[in-house]
CSV table of C-alpha atoms and ligand atoms in Angstrom, one decimal:
chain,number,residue,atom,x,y,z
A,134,UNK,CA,-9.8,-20.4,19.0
A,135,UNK,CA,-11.6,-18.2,16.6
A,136,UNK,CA,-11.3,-16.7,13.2
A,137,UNK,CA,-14.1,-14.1,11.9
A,138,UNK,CA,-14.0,-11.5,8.6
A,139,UNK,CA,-15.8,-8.6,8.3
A,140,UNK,CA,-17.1,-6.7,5.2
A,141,UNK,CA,-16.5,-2.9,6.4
A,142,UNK,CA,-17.8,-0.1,4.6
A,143,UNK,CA,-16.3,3.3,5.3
A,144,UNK,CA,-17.1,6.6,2.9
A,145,UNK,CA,-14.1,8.5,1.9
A,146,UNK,CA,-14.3,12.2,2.8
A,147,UNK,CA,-13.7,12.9,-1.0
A,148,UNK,CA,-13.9,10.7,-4.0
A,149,UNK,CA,-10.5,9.4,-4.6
A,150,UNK,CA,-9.6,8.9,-8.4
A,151,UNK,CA,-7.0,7.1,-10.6
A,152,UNK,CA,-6.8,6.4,-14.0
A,153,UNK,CA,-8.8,2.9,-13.3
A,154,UNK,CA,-11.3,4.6,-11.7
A,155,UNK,CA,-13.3,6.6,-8.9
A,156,UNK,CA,-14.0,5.4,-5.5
A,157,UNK,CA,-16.3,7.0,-2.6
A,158,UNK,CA,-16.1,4.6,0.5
A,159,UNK,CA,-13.3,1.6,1.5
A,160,UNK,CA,-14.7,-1.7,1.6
A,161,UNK,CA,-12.0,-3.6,3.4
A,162,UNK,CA,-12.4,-7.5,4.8
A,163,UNK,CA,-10.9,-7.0,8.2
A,164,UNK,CA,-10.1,-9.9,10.0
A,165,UNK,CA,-10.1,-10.7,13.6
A,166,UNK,CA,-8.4,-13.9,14.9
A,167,UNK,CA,-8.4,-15.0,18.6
A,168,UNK,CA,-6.1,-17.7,20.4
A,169,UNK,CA,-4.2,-18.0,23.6
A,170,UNK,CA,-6.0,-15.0,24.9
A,171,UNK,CA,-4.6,-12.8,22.2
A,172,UNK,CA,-6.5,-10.8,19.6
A,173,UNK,CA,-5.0,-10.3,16.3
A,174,UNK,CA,-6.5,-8.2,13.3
A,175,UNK,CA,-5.9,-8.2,9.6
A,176,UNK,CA,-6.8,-6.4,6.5
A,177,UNK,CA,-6.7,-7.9,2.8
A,178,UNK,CA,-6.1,-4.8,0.6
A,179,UNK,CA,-8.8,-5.7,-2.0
A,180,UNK,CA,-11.3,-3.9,-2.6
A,181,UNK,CA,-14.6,-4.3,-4.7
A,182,UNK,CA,-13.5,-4.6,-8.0
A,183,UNK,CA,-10.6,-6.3,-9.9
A,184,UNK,CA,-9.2,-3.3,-11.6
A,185,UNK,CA,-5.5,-2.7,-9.6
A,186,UNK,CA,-5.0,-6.2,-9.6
A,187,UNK,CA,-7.0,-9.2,-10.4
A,188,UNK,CA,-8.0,-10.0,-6.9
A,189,UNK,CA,-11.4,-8.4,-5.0
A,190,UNK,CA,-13.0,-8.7,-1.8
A,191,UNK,CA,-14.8,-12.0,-3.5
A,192,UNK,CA,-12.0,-13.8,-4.5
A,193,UNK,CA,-9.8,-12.6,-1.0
A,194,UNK,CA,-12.5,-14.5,0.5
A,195,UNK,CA,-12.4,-17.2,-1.2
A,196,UNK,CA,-9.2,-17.9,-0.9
A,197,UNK,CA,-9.0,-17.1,2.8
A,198,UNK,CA,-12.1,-19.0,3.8
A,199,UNK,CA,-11.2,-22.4,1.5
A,200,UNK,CA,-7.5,-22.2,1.2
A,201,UNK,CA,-6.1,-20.2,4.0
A,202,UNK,CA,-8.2,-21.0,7.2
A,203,UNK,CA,-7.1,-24.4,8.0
A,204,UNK,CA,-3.4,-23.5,7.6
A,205,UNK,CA,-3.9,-20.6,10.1
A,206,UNK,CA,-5.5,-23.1,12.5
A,207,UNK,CA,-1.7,-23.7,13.0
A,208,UNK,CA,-0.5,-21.0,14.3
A,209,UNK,CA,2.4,-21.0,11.6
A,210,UNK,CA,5.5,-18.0,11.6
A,211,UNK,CA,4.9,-15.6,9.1
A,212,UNK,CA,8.1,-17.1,7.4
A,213,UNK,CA,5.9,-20.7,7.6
A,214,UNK,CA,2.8,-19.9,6.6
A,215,UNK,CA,5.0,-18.7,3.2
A,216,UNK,CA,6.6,-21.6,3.0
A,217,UNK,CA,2.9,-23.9,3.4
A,218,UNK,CA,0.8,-21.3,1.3
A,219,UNK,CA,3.8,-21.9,-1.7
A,220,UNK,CA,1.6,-24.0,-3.5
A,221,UNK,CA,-1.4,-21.5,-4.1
A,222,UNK,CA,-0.7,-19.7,-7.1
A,223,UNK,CA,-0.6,-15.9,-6.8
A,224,UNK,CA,-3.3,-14.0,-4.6
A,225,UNK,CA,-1.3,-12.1,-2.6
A,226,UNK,CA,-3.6,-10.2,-0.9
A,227,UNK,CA,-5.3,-12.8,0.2
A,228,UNK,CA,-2.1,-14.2,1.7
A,229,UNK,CA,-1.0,-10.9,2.5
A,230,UNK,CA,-4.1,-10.4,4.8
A,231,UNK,CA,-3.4,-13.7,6.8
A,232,UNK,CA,0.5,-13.3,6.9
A,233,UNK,CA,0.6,-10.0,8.5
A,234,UNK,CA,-2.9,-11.0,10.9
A,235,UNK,CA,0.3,-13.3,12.4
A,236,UNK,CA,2.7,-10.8,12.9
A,237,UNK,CA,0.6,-9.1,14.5
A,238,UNK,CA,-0.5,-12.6,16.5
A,239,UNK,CA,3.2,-13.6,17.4
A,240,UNK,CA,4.7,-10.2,17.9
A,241,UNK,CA,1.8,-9.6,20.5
A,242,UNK,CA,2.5,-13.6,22.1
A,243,UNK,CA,6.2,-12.0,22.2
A,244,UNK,CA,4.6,-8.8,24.0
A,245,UNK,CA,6.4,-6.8,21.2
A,246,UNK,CA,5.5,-4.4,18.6
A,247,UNK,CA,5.1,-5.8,15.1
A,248,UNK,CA,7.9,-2.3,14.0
A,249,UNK,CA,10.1,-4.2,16.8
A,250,UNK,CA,9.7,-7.4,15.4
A,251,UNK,CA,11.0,-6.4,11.8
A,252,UNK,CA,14.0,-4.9,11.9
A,253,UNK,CA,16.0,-2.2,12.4
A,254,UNK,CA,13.7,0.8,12.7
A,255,UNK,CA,14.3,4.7,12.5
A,256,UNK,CA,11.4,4.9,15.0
A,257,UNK,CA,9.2,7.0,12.7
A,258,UNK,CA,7.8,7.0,9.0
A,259,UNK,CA,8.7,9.2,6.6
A,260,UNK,CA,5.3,10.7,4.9
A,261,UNK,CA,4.0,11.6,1.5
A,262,UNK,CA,0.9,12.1,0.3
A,263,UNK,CA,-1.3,10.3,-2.7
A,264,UNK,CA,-3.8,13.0,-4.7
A,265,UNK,CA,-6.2,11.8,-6.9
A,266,UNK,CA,-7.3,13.3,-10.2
A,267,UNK,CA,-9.3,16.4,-9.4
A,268,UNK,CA,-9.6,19.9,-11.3
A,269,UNK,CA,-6.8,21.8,-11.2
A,270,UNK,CA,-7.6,24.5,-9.0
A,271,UNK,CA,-8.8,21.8,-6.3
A,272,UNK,CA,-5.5,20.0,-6.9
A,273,UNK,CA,-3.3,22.8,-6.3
A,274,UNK,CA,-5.4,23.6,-3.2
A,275,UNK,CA,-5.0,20.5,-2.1
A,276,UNK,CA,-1.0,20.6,-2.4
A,277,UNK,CA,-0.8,24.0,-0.6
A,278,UNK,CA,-2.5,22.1,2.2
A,279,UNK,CA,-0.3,18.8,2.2
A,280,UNK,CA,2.9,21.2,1.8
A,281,UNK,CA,1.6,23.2,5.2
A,282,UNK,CA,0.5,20.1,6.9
A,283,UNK,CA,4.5,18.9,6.9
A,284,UNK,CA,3.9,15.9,4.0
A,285,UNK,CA,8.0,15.1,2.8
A,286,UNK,CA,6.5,14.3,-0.9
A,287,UNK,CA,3.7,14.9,-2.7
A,288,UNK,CA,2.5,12.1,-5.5
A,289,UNK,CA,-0.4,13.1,-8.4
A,290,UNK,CA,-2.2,10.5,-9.9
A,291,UNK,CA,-2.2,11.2,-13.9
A,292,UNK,CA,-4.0,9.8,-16.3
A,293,UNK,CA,-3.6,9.4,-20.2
A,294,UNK,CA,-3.7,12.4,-22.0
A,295,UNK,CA,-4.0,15.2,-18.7
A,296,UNK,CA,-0.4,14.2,-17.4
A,297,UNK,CA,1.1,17.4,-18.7
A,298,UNK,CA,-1.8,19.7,-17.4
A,299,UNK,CA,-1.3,18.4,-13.7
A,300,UNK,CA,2.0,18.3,-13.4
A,301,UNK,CA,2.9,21.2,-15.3
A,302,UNK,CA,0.3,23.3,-13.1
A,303,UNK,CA,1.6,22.1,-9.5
A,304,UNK,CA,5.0,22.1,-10.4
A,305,UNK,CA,4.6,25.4,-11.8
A,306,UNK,CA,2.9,27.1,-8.1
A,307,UNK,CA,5.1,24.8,-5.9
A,308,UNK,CA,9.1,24.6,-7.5
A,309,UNK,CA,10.6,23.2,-5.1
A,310,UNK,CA,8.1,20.4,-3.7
A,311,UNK,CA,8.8,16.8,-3.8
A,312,UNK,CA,6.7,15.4,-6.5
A,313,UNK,CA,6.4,12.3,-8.3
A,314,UNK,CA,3.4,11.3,-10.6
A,315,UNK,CA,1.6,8.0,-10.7
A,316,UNK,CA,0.0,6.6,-13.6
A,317,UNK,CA,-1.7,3.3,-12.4
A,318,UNK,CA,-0.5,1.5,-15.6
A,319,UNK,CA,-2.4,3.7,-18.4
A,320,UNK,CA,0.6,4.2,-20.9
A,321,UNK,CA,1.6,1.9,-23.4
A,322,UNK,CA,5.2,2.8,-25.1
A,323,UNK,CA,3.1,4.7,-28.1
A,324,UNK,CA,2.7,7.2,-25.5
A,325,UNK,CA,6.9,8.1,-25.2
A,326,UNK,CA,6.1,11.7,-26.8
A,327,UNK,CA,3.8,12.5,-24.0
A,328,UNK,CA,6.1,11.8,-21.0
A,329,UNK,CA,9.0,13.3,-22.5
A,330,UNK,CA,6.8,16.6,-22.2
A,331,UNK,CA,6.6,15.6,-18.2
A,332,UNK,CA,10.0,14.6,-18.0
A,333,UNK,CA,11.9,17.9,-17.4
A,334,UNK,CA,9.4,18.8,-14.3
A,335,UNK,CA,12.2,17.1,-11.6
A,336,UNK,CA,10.2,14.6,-10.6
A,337,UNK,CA,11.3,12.3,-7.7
A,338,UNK,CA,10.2,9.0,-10.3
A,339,UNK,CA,7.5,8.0,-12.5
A,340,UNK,CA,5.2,5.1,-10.9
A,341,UNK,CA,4.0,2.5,-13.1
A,342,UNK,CA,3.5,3.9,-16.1
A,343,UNK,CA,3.3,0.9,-18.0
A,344,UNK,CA,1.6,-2.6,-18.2
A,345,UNK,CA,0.3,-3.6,-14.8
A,346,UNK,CA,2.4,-7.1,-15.0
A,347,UNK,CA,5.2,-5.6,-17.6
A,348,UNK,CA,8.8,-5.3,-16.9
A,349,UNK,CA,10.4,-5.4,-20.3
A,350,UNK,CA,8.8,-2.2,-21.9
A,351,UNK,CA,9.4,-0.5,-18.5
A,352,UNK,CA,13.2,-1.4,-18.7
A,353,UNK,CA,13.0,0.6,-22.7
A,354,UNK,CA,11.1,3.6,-21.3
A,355,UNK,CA,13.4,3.8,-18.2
A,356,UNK,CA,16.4,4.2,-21.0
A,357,UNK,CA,14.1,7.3,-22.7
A,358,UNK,CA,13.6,9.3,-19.5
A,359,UNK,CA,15.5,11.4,-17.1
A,360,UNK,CA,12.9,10.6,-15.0
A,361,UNK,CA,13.8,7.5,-12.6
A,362,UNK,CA,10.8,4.7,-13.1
A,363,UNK,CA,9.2,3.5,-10.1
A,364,UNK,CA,7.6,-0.1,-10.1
A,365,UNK,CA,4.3,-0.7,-8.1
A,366,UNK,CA,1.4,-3.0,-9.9
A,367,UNK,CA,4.2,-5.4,-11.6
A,368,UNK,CA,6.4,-6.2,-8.7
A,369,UNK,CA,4.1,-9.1,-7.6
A,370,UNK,CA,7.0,-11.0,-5.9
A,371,UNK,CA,10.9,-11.3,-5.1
A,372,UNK,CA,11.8,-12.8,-8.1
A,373,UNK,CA,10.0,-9.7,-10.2
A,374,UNK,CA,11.5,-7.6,-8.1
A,375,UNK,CA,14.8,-9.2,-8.6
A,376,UNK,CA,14.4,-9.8,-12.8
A,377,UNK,CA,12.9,-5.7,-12.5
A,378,UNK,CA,16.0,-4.5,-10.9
A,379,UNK,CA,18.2,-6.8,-12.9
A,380,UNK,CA,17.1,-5.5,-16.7
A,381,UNK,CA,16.5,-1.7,-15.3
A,382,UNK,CA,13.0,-1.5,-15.4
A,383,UNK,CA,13.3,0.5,-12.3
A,384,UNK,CA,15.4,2.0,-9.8
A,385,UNK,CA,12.5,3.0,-7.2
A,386,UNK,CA,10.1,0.1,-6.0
A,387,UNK,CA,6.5,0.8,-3.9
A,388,UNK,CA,6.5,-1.4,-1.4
A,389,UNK,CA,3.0,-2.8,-0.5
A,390,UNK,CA,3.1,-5.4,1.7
A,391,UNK,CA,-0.5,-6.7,0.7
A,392,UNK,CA,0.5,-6.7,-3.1
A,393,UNK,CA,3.9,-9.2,-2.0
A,394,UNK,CA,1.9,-11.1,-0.2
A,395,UNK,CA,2.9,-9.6,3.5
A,396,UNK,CA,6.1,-8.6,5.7
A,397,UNK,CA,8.0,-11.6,4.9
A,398,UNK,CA,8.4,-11.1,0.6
A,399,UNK,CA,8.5,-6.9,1.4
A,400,UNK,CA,11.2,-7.7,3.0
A,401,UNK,CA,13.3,-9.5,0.9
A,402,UNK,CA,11.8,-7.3,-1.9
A,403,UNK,CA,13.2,-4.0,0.7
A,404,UNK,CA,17.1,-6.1,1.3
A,405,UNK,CA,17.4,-6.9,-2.5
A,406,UNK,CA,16.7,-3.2,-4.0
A,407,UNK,CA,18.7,-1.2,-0.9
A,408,UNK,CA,21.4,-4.0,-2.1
A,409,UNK,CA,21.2,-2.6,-5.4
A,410,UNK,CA,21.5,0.8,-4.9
A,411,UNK,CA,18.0,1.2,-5.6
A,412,UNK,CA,15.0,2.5,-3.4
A,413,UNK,CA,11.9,2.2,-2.0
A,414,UNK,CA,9.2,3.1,-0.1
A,415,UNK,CA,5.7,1.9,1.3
A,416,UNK,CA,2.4,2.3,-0.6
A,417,UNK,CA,-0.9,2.5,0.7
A,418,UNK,CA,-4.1,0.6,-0.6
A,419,UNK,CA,-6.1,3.4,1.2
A,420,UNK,CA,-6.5,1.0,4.5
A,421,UNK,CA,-8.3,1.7,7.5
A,422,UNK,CA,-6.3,2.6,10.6
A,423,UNK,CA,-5.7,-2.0,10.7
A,424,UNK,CA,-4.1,-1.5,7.6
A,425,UNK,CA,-2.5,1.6,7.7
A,426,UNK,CA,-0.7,0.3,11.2
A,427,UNK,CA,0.8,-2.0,9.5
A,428,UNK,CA,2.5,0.2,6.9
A,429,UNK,CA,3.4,2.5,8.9
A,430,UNK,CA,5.5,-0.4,10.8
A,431,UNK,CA,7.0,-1.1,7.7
A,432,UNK,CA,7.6,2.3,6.9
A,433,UNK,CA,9.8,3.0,9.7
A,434,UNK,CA,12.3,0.1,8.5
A,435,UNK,CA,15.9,1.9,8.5
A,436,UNK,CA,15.9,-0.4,5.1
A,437,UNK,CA,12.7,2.4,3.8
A,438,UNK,CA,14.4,5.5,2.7
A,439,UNK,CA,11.9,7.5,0.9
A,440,UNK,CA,8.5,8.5,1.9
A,441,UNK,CA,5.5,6.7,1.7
A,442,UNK,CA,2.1,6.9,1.3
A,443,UNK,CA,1.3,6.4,4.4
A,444,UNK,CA,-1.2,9.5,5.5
A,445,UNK,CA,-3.0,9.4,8.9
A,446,UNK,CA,-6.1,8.1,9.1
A,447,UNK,CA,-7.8,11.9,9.0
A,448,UNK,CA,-7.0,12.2,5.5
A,449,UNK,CA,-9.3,9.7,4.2
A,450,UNK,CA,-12.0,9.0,6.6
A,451,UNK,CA,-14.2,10.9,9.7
A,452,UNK,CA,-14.5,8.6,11.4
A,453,UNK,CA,-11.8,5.5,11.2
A,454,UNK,CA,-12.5,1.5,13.2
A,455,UNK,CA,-9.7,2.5,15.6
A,456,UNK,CA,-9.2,4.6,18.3
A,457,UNK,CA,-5.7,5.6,18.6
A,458,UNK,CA,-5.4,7.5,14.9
A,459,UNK,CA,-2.0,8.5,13.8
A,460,UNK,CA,-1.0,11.9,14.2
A,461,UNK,CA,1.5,13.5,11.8
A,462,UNK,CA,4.3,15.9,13.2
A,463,UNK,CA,7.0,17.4,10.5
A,464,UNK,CA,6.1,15.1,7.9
A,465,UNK,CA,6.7,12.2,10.1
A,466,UNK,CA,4.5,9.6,11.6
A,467,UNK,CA,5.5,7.3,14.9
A,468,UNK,CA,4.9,3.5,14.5
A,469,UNK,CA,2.2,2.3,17.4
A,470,UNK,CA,4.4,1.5,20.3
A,471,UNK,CA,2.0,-1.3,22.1
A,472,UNK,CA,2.1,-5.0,21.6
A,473,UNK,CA,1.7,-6.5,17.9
A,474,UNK,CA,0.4,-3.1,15.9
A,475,UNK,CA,-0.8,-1.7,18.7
A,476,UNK,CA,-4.3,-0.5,17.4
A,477,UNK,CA,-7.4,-0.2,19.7
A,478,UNK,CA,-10.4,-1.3,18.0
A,479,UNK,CA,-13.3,1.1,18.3
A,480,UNK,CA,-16.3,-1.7,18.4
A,481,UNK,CA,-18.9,0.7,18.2
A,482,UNK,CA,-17.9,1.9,15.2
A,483,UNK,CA,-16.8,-1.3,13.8
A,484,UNK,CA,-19.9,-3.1,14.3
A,485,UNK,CA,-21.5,0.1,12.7
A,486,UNK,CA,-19.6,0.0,10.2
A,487,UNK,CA,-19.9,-4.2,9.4
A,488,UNK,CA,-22.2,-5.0,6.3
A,489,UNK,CA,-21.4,-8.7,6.4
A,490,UNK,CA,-19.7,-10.8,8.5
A,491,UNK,CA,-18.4,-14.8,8.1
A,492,UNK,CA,-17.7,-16.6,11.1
A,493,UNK,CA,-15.0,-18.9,9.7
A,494,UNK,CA,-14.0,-21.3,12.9
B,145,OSB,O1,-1.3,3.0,-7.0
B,145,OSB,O2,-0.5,3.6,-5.2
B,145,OSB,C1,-1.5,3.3,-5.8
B,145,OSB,C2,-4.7,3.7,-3.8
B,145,OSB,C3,-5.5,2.6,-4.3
B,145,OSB,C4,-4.9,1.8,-5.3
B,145,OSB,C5,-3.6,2.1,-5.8
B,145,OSB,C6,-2.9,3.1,-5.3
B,145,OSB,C7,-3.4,4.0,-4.3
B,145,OSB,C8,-2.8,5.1,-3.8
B,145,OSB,C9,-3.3,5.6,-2.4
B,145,OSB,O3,-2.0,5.8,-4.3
B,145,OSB,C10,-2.2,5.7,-1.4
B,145,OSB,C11,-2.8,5.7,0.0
B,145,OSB,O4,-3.3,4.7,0.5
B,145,OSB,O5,-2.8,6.8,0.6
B,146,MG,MG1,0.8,3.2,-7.4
């Protein structure tokens, strides 16, 4: 039995920006655990800095290496390993990271695929597409192209004070695209007069526009727009997702399986919003083609019923750590059909690509 993570260090093809911030290259921790003959792969959604949650690569780490390690010694169900991890307060990711590694372990001891293993699946992903802040003319460039390429939706990343000016411009060149706007948590209810400007452009929803951990002032703003609010940053776990849906903070929830802490919570989280009459879809952390395989599993959940941001892998990076990239058709992307999520690791470019490494046992 062994258990090793890696610190991998891919560059973007183009700076991707938000309104916390600019980043040129994923580092992802992407872990590798072997047992019974089987190989399983993880990756915690962290990245260098604590600025869309509070968690980084450092404190993933930590937690995985002191906290985590001996419990996955065990060889728990994902469902277990929630129920023994209860007792460590928050980090998700960290969780997140180990909880879908066994997924992928016990789906592939099964000889199934992880999409298989979850539920009912449509047996494809719907996809959208995430921009980040650029000039305008590269923006709207950058929409003709996701629009041709087949993308179901297209989401803008705004930021305080330019919301109007990008999606007033896109909207205005492309009427009748799917859009919705994301604003990574920068507004603050002071800043109701400036989103009542973007609120008559049709957008699908509004993502967290609020506090990153806030529900309450989410549930007000939700009552001053057309515009349906979508909850990403401060759905944290099934009870927020549950108190969120129960005061009307919002009717659309992101699903990221790394910020619930894995398959087990987005689940629940998925069941109580459908339940609801709400929706939701799955997010993207900007994973490499480990991570990204497990979204797009989720993704393809009959339960999912908008699109995510779950790009292929060409969208971000040249050259990705597997083999078998996904390939887009119409706007829809096919879950990896082989055992667990069904990636093949390119080692070359994986050990290439490894700027630190911890053998944990
Ligand atoms: O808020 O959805 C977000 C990327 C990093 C951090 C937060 C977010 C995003 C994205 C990218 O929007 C989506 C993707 O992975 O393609
Ligand atoms: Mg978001």
């Amino acid at each position: 039995m062994s258990f090793k993570i890696r610190l991998v260090k891919i560059p973007f093809l183009a700076p991707f920006t938000t309104s916390f911030g600019t980043e040129t290259e994923r580092s992802a921790l992407v872990l590798e655990f072997e047992a019974d003959g089987i190989r399983a792969f993880g990756e915690c959604v962290t990245d260098e800095g604590p600025y869309y949650g509070y968690e980084d690569n450092q404190t993933a780490l930590h937690i995985i290496k002191d906290h985590l390690a001996a419990i996955l010694r065990r060889k728990p169900s994902p469902g277990d390993f929630i129920e023994l991890t209860e007792r460590i307060r928050g980090h998700n990711m960290a969780k997140a990271a180990i909880e879908m590694l066994l997924w992928d372990y016990h789906s592939k001891l099964e000889g199934r695929a992880v999409f298989r293993a979850l539920g009912p699946s449509k047996g494809h992903a719907d996809v959208g597409i995430s921009l980040g802040i650029a000039r305008t003319e590269e923006t709207i460039g950058r929409v003709s192209q996701a629009v041709d390429r087949g993308y179901k939706r297209v989401k803008l990343k705004i930021a305080r004070g330019r919301e109007y000016e990008i999606v007033r411009s896109v909207r205005d060149s492309f009427p009748d695209v799917e859009l919705s706007a994301d604003a990574n948590s920068c507004y603050t209810l002071k800043d109701l007069p400036g989103l009542r400007r973007v609120d008559r452009f049709g957008l699908v929803y509004l993502e967290q526009p609020l506090g990153h951990d806030d529900l309450l002032d989410h549930a007000t703003l939700a009552r001053e727009l057309s515009t349906p609010v979508c909850l990403d940053e401060s759905i944290s776990s099934v009870e927020k997702a549950r108190q969120a849906l129960e005061i009307g903070a919002c009717t659309v929830i992101n699903i990221k399986p790394g910020r619930l802490g894995g398959f087990t919570n987005s689940l629940k989280v998925a069941k109580l919003a459908r339940q609801q009459g709400g929706h939701v879809w799955v997010g993207g952390m900007l994973e490499t083609g480990v991570g990204r395989s497990f979204n797009v599993s989720f993704a393809s959940l009959r339960l999912v019923d908008y699109p995510g941001d779950t790009s292929p892998n060409d969208k971000y990076f040249a050259r990705d750590i597997v083999k078998n990239p996904f390939e887009m058709v119409r706007g829809r992307i096919s879950p990896n059909r082989g055992p667990g999520i069904g990636v093949e690791i390119d080692e070359g470019f994986l050990s290439q690509s490894t700027t630190e490494a911890w053998k944990i046992f």
